[in-house]
């Protein structure tokens, strides 16, 4: 009877095995999304307390044991089908033989493993506040027809693309927001799309490097699952950087194509140049790193092993790759360098003799609880990933697999950049002090940020390890003159697909549960720093008169970004980032610092009152513990926050775009000044504005005033007066002027 049952099940597996495999894998995909939802609303570890889950989530949660039973049944079914009929191996082999199926499957896997980006809640910790608010400001500029500079205190001149350190992310999210109005969701869609496409690029790179589709698929799975990508996007909130690293596999795939291809070099050269340009526009600093690392990789790739007869050919190929990187740098930096150079002259950069933030230990990368909250300068990658990467390096040396030697060297080099500042600081500092421009190594602020350049080689080496395990098995069988039939059958059953699936499952079993264990996002209605501010923001957004700036005494950096303006729909206080000239710091940040210190006492100094008036601030938000605030009117109060109306303030009279001829109302005057904008042109570090005034007036331009800036009015260099907002201000007589 048992034999009959086994035969019938084997027959069933032969006939319906592929259908069962597809159905089971689809079930596991939906099962992961199920747990994303459940753990999103009820996370074991979170940054802030989550409120009780909605009723529909409780209903789903009640089915968890049934789902767990199905998970076990699905796993047993796949193992059984693989053992008796190799159904899973045949499915994988067949899928990888089709380009279309492979692309769809790899992108789908990348999207599924990146689904932590769309788990419940929105980005808020770390730098994410600025990275959500700034696309809103750009969108407002687009709606108003202002495809030119808008007010910023970032010490940048030029068009909007040059006002942001990493413009590509901000503009992609702003454009996406025309389809999806919520900026948090727009950011999630942009990052998730990049996550899926990046998985395909990683597959192509490792397949090109090893010649193995299975190795490419495993590398793509590893790249999509590495926990550091969650750490970077959700825990640190570095959303532009999260987009940036998605381009890494494409860069190295195109380098490999230029190394291997004789025909069609032009399209790969152009593709590499455009990729480098995109990387610089996504993050200028890290883009510069990847230019250096990419050229170094190509050099190692072509001269190892050393072959004197091929020196000329190798030299020419390295030259082609370097010129592609150079062309990409020109493409990416044409608009950014002039304005960035001006900013560096004023703000400066972290280019001293050391890192501005702490160095990191191995524990910050290898121990989960040492990285996700306690010390964010590091970042957990995945111990299985690191283990397989090290194994790959050992096998590369044993089997003399020269194709991946360059990748191994890069992994070791970046590892030294990450950890030697902690374990050998004197040696590290002396080496880079001796190198030309060596102090640029400190531009990363903390060596932990070099993990950005480590996870790509590590994930790729996992794919390489799969291919080398396959080759090592074959070498072992060929080297043994006699082997028992038992071991021979075991080795023969270790097909490439089975080796690849085993490695991939080991990585997934470690990393997927960790991404379900943590939800560092904020609840959807948790606006700003606590739940109590959401009703206040909603109240302000519903007001018809939106001419008054809003300042919050308890949000720290949120005042410094567009986020508060986005939430309240009132004018913002300052621009994209708190970086700026000291002159601006002394004005802008004096207000927020004083307010934060004085508000808890309930009494603001006369200096503070004057600052509120000068900055056109009509509303102040404080904690609920503040029972009174001078003679301000208490508008509303929640459990954690209070909204106050400033009685004596100067509301903004008017805000107009440069594409209109406007009458600008002037308070305390019987007449309005008719301001005409005749012409407006700009490039990355030069602005020219032609305008006319009917009478003598004080002109304030929407540009930051800072040192080293030359302002010419009607052909004469003038000394400008930095206004209260830190902008360019000067007196002009009635008539037509060019500034």
Coordinates of C-alpha atoms in Angstrom, one line a residue, residues 291-732:
X291 CA 34.1 56.5 -10.0
X292 CA 37.3 55.7 -8.2
X293 CA 36.2 52.2 -7.2
X294 CA 34.9 51.4 -10.7
X295 CA 38.1 52.5 -12.4
X296 CA 40.2 50.5 -9.8
X297 CA 38.0 47.5 -10.3
X298 CA 38.5 47.7 -14.1
X299 CA 42.3 48.0 -13.7
X300 CA 42.5 45.0 -11.4
X301 CA 40.1 43.0 -13.6
X302 CA 42.3 43.5 -16.7
X303 CA 45.8 43.2 -15.3
X304 CA 45.2 40.2 -13.0
X305 CA 46.6 37.7 -13.9
X306 CA 49.4 39.6 -15.5
X307 CA 49.9 38.8 -19.2
X308 CA 52.6 41.0 -20.9
X309 CA 51.5 40.0 -24.4
X310 CA 48.0 41.4 -23.7
X311 CA 49.3 44.6 -22.0
X312 CA 48.4 46.9 -24.9
X313 CA 44.9 45.4 -25.3
X314 CA 44.2 45.6 -21.6
X315 CA 45.6 49.1 -21.4
X316 CA 43.2 50.3 -24.1
X317 CA 40.2 48.6 -22.5
X318 CA 41.0 50.2 -19.1
X319 CA 41.3 53.6 -21.0
X320 CA 37.9 53.1 -22.6
X321 CA 36.3 52.4 -19.2
X322 CA 38.1 55.3 -17.5
X323 CA 36.9 57.7 -20.3
X324 CA 33.3 56.4 -19.8
X325 CA 33.6 57.3 -16.1
X326 CA 35.1 60.6 -17.0
X327 CA 32.3 61.4 -19.5
X328 CA 29.8 60.4 -16.8
X329 CA 31.4 62.7 -14.3
X330 CA 31.2 65.6 -16.8
X331 CA 27.5 64.8 -17.4
X332 CA 26.8 64.7 -13.7
X333 CA 28.9 67.6 -12.4
X334 CA 28.4 70.2 -15.1
X335 CA 25.6 71.9 -13.1
X336 CA 26.7 70.8 -9.6
X337 CA 30.3 71.7 -9.3
X338 CA 30.2 75.5 -9.7
X339 CA 27.4 75.9 -7.1
X340 CA 29.0 73.2 -4.8
X341 CA 32.3 75.0 -5.0
X342 CA 30.6 78.2 -3.8
X343 CA 28.9 76.3 -1.0
X344 CA 32.2 74.8 0.1
X345 CA 33.8 78.3 0.2
X346 CA 31.1 79.3 2.7
X347 CA 29.9 76.3 4.5
X348 CA 32.9 74.1 4.3
X349 CA 33.0 70.3 4.3
X350 CA 34.3 67.6 6.7
X351 CA 37.7 67.4 5.1
X352 CA 39.9 67.7 8.2
X353 CA 42.3 65.1 9.6
X354 CA 39.6 62.8 10.9
X355 CA 36.0 61.7 10.8
X356 CA 33.3 63.9 12.3
X357 CA 31.3 61.0 13.6
X358 CA 32.3 57.8 15.5
X359 CA 34.2 54.9 13.9
X360 CA 32.7 51.5 13.9
X361 CA 33.6 48.0 15.1
X362 CA 32.9 44.6 13.6
X363 CA 30.1 44.2 16.1
X364 CA 28.3 47.1 14.5
X365 CA 28.0 45.1 11.2
X366 CA 27.9 41.5 12.5
X367 CA 25.6 41.7 15.6
X368 CA 22.0 42.7 14.8
X369 CA 21.3 44.5 18.1
X370 CA 24.5 46.5 17.9
X371 CA 23.5 48.1 14.6
X372 CA 19.8 48.7 14.3
X373 CA 19.3 51.2 17.1
X374 CA 22.2 51.3 19.6
X375 CA 24.8 52.6 17.1
X376 CA 23.4 53.7 13.8
X377 CA 26.9 54.6 12.4
X378 CA 27.3 50.9 11.5
X379 CA 24.6 48.7 9.9
X380 CA 23.8 45.0 10.0
X381 CA 24.5 43.4 6.6
X382 CA 23.9 39.7 7.2
X383 CA 26.2 37.1 8.7
X384 CA 25.4 34.5 6.0
X385 CA 26.2 37.1 3.3
X386 CA 29.6 37.9 4.9
X387 CA 30.3 34.2 5.5
X388 CA 29.6 33.2 1.8
X389 CA 31.6 36.2 0.6
X390 CA 34.7 35.1 2.6
X391 CA 34.2 31.5 1.4
X392 CA 34.1 32.8 -2.2
X393 CA 37.4 34.6 -1.7
X394 CA 39.0 31.4 -0.3
X395 CA 37.7 29.4 -3.2
X396 CA 38.8 32.1 -5.7
X397 CA 42.4 31.7 -4.4
X398 CA 42.3 27.9 -4.3
X399 CA 40.7 27.4 -7.7
X400 CA 42.6 30.4 -9.2
X401 CA 39.4 31.9 -10.5
X402 CA 40.9 35.1 -11.9
X403 CA 37.6 36.6 -13.1
X404 CA 36.5 37.4 -9.6
X405 CA 39.9 38.4 -8.1
X406 CA 39.2 42.1 -8.7
X407 CA 35.9 41.8 -6.9
X408 CA 37.6 40.1 -4.0
X409 CA 40.2 42.9 -3.9
X410 CA 37.5 45.5 -3.8
X411 CA 35.7 43.7 -1.0
X412 CA 38.9 43.6 1.1
X413 CA 39.8 47.2 0.3
X414 CA 36.4 48.6 1.3
X415 CA 36.4 46.4 4.4
X416 CA 39.7 48.1 5.4
X417 CA 38.1 51.5 4.8
X418 CA 35.2 50.6 7.1
X419 CA 37.1 49.0 10.0
X420 CA 40.7 50.1 10.1
X421 CA 39.9 53.6 11.4
X422 CA 38.7 51.8 14.6
X423 CA 41.2 49.0 14.8
X424 CA 44.3 50.8 13.4
X425 CA 43.6 54.5 13.4
X426 CA 47.3 55.6 13.4
X427 CA 48.1 53.5 10.3
X428 CA 44.9 54.6 8.6
X429 CA 45.6 58.3 9.2
X430 CA 49.2 58.1 8.2
X431 CA 48.4 56.3 4.9
X432 CA 45.8 58.9 3.8
X433 CA 47.9 61.8 5.0
X434 CA 50.7 60.7 2.6
X435 CA 48.3 60.4 -0.4
X436 CA 47.5 63.3 -2.6
X437 CA 44.0 64.5 -1.7
X438 CA 44.0 61.7 0.9
X439 CA 41.9 63.8 3.3
X440 CA 38.9 63.2 1.0
X441 CA 38.5 59.9 2.7
X442 CA 37.1 61.8 5.7
X443 CA 34.3 63.2 3.6
X444 CA 32.2 60.2 4.6
X445 CA 31.9 61.7 8.1
X446 CA 32.0 58.2 9.5
X447 CA 33.7 55.1 8.0
X448 CA 30.4 53.3 8.6
X449 CA 29.1 55.0 5.5
X450 CA 31.6 53.0 3.4
X451 CA 29.4 50.0 4.0
X452 CA 27.4 51.5 1.1
X453 CA 30.3 50.3 -1.1
X454 CA 30.7 47.0 0.7
X455 CA 27.3 45.4 0.3
X456 CA 27.5 45.3 -3.5
X457 CA 30.8 43.3 -3.6
X458 CA 29.6 41.1 -0.7
X459 CA 26.3 40.2 -2.5
X460 CA 28.1 39.6 -5.8
X461 CA 30.6 37.3 -4.1
X462 CA 27.7 35.2 -2.7
X463 CA 26.8 34.5 -6.4
X464 CA 30.4 33.8 -7.2
X465 CA 30.6 31.3 -4.3
X466 CA 27.7 29.4 -5.8
X467 CA 29.5 29.0 -9.1
X468 CA 32.7 28.0 -7.3
X469 CA 30.9 25.4 -5.2
X470 CA 29.6 23.9 -8.4
X471 CA 33.1 23.9 -9.9
X472 CA 34.7 22.6 -6.7
X473 CA 32.3 19.7 -6.7
X474 CA 33.2 18.8 -10.2
X475 CA 37.0 19.2 -9.5
X476 CA 36.5 16.8 -6.5
X477 CA 34.8 14.2 -8.6
X478 CA 37.4 14.4 -11.3
X479 CA 40.3 14.3 -8.9
X480 CA 39.2 11.1 -7.0
X481 CA 40.1 7.9 -8.7
X482 CA 37.8 5.9 -6.5
X483 CA 34.7 7.1 -4.7
X484 CA 32.0 5.0 -3.1
X485 CA 28.7 4.8 -4.9
X486 CA 27.0 6.3 -1.9
X487 CA 29.0 9.6 -2.0
X488 CA 29.0 9.6 -5.8
X489 CA 25.2 9.6 -5.8
X490 CA 25.1 12.4 -3.2
X491 CA 27.5 14.5 -5.3
X492 CA 25.6 13.8 -8.5
X493 CA 22.4 14.9 -6.8
X494 CA 24.0 18.3 -5.9
X495 CA 22.9 20.0 -9.1
X496 CA 23.7 23.6 -9.7
X497 CA 20.1 24.5 -9.0
X498 CA 20.1 22.7 -5.7
X499 CA 23.3 24.4 -4.6
X500 CA 22.0 27.8 -5.5
X501 CA 18.6 27.2 -3.8
X502 CA 20.4 26.0 -0.6
X503 CA 22.6 29.1 -0.4
X504 CA 19.6 31.5 -1.2
X505 CA 17.4 29.8 1.4
X506 CA 20.1 30.1 4.1
X507 CA 20.3 33.9 3.4
X508 CA 16.6 34.3 3.3
X509 CA 16.0 32.4 6.5
X510 CA 18.4 34.8 8.3
X511 CA 17.4 38.1 6.9
X512 CA 13.7 38.1 6.0
X513 CA 12.6 37.4 9.7
X514 CA 14.8 40.3 10.8
X515 CA 13.1 42.7 8.4
X516 CA 9.8 41.5 9.9
X517 CA 11.1 41.9 13.5
X518 CA 11.6 45.6 13.2
X519 CA 9.4 48.5 12.0
X520 CA 11.1 51.8 12.5
X521 CA 8.5 53.7 10.5
X522 CA 6.1 56.1 12.2
X523 CA 2.3 55.4 12.3
X524 CA 0.5 57.1 9.4
X525 CA -1.1 59.8 11.6
X526 CA 2.0 60.3 13.7
X527 CA 3.0 63.7 12.2
X528 CA 6.3 65.2 13.2
X529 CA 7.5 64.4 16.6
X530 CA 4.3 63.0 18.3
X531 CA 0.7 62.0 17.7
X532 CA -0.6 65.2 19.3
X533 CA 0.6 67.4 16.5
X534 CA -1.4 65.8 13.8
X535 CA -4.7 67.7 14.7
X536 CA -2.8 71.0 14.9
X537 CA -1.3 70.5 11.5
X538 CA -4.7 69.6 10.1
X539 CA -6.3 72.7 11.7
X540 CA -3.6 75.0 10.2
X541 CA -4.0 73.4 6.7
X542 CA -7.7 74.1 6.8
X543 CA -7.3 77.9 7.4
X544 CA -8.1 80.1 4.5
X545 CA -5.5 82.8 5.4
X546 CA -2.1 81.1 5.0
X547 CA 0.2 84.1 5.1
X548 CA 1.7 83.3 8.5
X549 CA 4.8 81.3 9.1
X550 CA 4.6 78.5 11.7
X551 CA 7.4 77.5 14.1
X552 CA 7.5 74.5 16.4
X553 CA 9.4 74.8 19.7
X554 CA 9.9 71.1 20.1
X555 CA 10.8 69.7 16.7
X556 CA 14.4 70.7 16.3
X557 CA 15.5 70.1 12.7
X558 CA 11.9 70.0 11.4
X559 CA 11.7 73.8 11.5
X560 CA 14.8 73.8 9.2
X561 CA 13.2 71.9 6.4
X562 CA 10.1 72.1 4.2
X563 CA 8.3 69.3 6.2
X564 CA 6.5 71.7 8.5
X565 CA 5.4 73.8 5.5
X566 CA 4.1 70.7 3.8
X567 CA 2.1 69.5 6.8
X568 CA 0.6 73.0 7.6
X569 CA 0.4 74.4 4.1
X570 CA 1.7 77.7 5.5
X571 CA 5.0 79.3 4.4
X572 CA 8.1 77.6 5.6
X573 CA 10.7 79.1 7.8
X574 CA 13.9 78.1 5.9
X575 CA 15.1 75.8 3.2
X576 CA 16.3 72.3 2.4
X577 CA 18.9 71.8 5.1
X578 CA 20.4 73.5 8.1
X579 CA 23.8 73.7 6.4
X580 CA 24.6 77.3 5.6
X581 CA 26.8 80.3 6.2
X582 CA 27.5 81.5 9.7
X583 CA 25.6 84.7 8.9
X584 CA 22.5 82.7 8.3
X585 CA 23.0 80.4 11.3
X586 CA 23.2 83.5 13.5
X587 CA 19.8 84.7 12.3
X588 CA 17.8 81.6 11.5
X589 CA 18.9 79.3 14.2
X590 CA 19.0 81.9 16.9
X591 CA 15.2 82.0 16.7
X592 CA 14.7 78.2 17.0
X593 CA 17.3 77.9 19.7
X594 CA 15.9 80.7 21.8
X595 CA 12.3 79.5 21.3
X596 CA 13.2 75.9 22.4
X597 CA 14.9 77.3 25.6
X598 CA 12.3 79.9 26.5
X599 CA 9.0 78.3 25.7
X600 CA 8.9 75.8 28.6
X601 CA 8.9 78.8 31.1
X602 CA 5.9 80.3 29.4
X603 CA 7.6 83.7 29.0
X604 CA 9.4 84.8 25.9
X605 CA 12.0 87.5 26.0
X606 CA 11.6 90.8 24.2
X607 CA 14.4 89.7 21.8
X608 CA 12.3 86.6 21.0
X609 CA 9.2 88.7 20.4
X610 CA 11.0 90.9 17.9
X611 CA 12.4 87.8 16.1
X612 CA 8.9 86.4 15.7
X613 CA 7.7 89.7 14.2
X614 CA 10.7 90.0 11.9
X615 CA 10.2 86.4 10.6
X616 CA 6.4 86.9 10.0
X617 CA 5.6 84.1 12.4
X618 CA 1.9 84.0 13.3
X619 CA 1.7 80.6 15.0
X620 CA 3.9 78.9 17.6
X621 CA 3.6 75.2 18.6
X622 CA 4.8 74.2 22.1
X623 CA 4.4 71.1 24.3
X624 CA 1.2 70.7 26.2
X625 CA 3.0 71.4 29.5
X626 CA 3.2 75.1 28.6
X627 CA 0.1 76.6 30.2
X628 CA 0.6 80.2 28.9
X629 CA 2.9 82.0 26.5
X630 CA 3.1 85.7 27.1
X631 CA -0.1 87.2 25.9
X632 CA -0.6 84.8 22.9
X633 CA -4.0 83.3 22.2
X634 CA -4.3 79.6 22.8
X635 CA -5.9 78.3 19.6
X636 CA -6.1 74.6 20.4
X637 CA -4.5 72.0 22.7
X638 CA -4.0 68.2 22.4
X639 CA -2.6 65.7 24.9
X640 CA 1.0 66.6 23.9
X641 CA 1.0 69.9 22.1
X642 CA -0.5 73.4 22.1
X643 CA -1.0 75.9 19.2
X644 CA -0.6 79.6 20.1
X645 CA -1.5 82.6 18.0
X646 CA 1.1 85.4 18.0
X647 CA -0.9 88.6 18.5
X648 CA 1.5 91.2 17.1
X649 CA 3.2 90.0 14.0
X650 CA 3.7 91.0 10.4
X651 CA 1.9 88.6 8.0
X652 CA 3.4 88.1 4.6
X653 CA 1.8 90.7 2.3
X654 CA 2.1 88.8 -1.0
X655 CA 4.1 86.1 -2.7
X656 CA 4.3 86.3 -6.5
X657 CA 6.1 84.4 -9.2
X658 CA 8.6 85.9 -11.5
X659 CA 6.4 85.2 -14.6
X660 CA 3.9 87.8 -13.6
X661 CA 3.8 91.6 -13.5
X662 CA 2.5 92.3 -10.1
X663 CA 1.5 95.1 -7.8
X664 CA 3.2 94.4 -4.5
X665 CA 1.1 95.6 -1.6
X666 CA 3.1 97.6 1.0
X667 CA 1.6 98.0 4.4
X668 CA 1.3 101.4 6.1
X669 CA 1.3 103.1 2.7
X670 CA -1.4 104.7 0.7
X671 CA 0.1 103.4 -2.5
X672 CA 1.2 100.0 -3.7
X673 CA 4.5 99.7 -5.6
X674 CA 4.1 98.3 -9.1
X675 CA 6.9 95.8 -9.6
X676 CA 7.7 94.6 -13.1
X677 CA 10.0 91.6 -13.9
X678 CA 11.3 92.3 -17.4
X679 CA 13.7 89.4 -17.8
X680 CA 15.2 86.6 -15.7
X681 CA 18.1 84.3 -16.8
X682 CA 20.4 82.0 -14.8
X683 CA 23.0 79.2 -15.0
X684 CA 24.6 77.2 -12.4
X685 CA 26.5 80.1 -10.8
X686 CA 25.2 83.3 -12.4
X687 CA 21.8 85.0 -12.1
X688 CA 20.6 88.1 -14.0
X689 CA 17.3 89.8 -13.3
X690 CA 15.9 92.9 -15.1
X691 CA 13.1 94.8 -13.3
X692 CA 11.5 98.2 -13.0
X693 CA 10.3 100.2 -10.0
X694 CA 8.1 103.4 -10.1
X695 CA 10.0 104.8 -7.1
X696 CA 12.9 104.3 -4.7
X697 CA 12.4 101.0 -2.8
X698 CA 14.3 98.4 -0.8
X699 CA 14.6 95.2 -2.9
X700 CA 15.0 91.7 -1.4
X701 CA 15.9 88.8 -3.7
X702 CA 15.1 85.2 -3.1
X703 CA 18.7 84.3 -2.8
X704 CA 20.9 83.8 0.2
X705 CA 23.4 86.5 1.0
X706 CA 26.8 85.1 1.9
X707 CA 30.5 85.9 1.7
X708 CA 32.4 85.7 -1.7
X709 CA 29.2 86.6 -3.5
X710 CA 29.4 89.4 -6.1
X711 CA 26.3 91.5 -6.7
X712 CA 26.3 94.0 -9.5
X713 CA 23.5 96.5 -9.9
X714 CA 23.5 98.4 -13.3
X715 CA 27.1 97.6 -13.9
X716 CA 28.4 98.6 -10.4
X717 CA 29.4 96.2 -7.7
X718 CA 27.3 96.9 -4.6
X719 CA 27.5 96.0 -0.9
X720 CA 24.3 94.1 -0.1
X721 CA 22.5 94.1 3.2
X722 CA 21.7 90.6 4.4
X723 CA 18.0 90.8 5.4
X724 CA 16.4 89.3 8.5
X725 CA 15.9 86.1 6.4
X726 CA 19.5 86.1 5.4
X727 CA 18.7 87.1 1.8
X728 CA 20.2 89.7 -0.6
X729 CA 18.8 93.1 0.1
X730 CA 19.6 96.6 -1.4
X731 CA 18.1 100.0 -2.1
X732 CA 17.2 100.8 -5.8

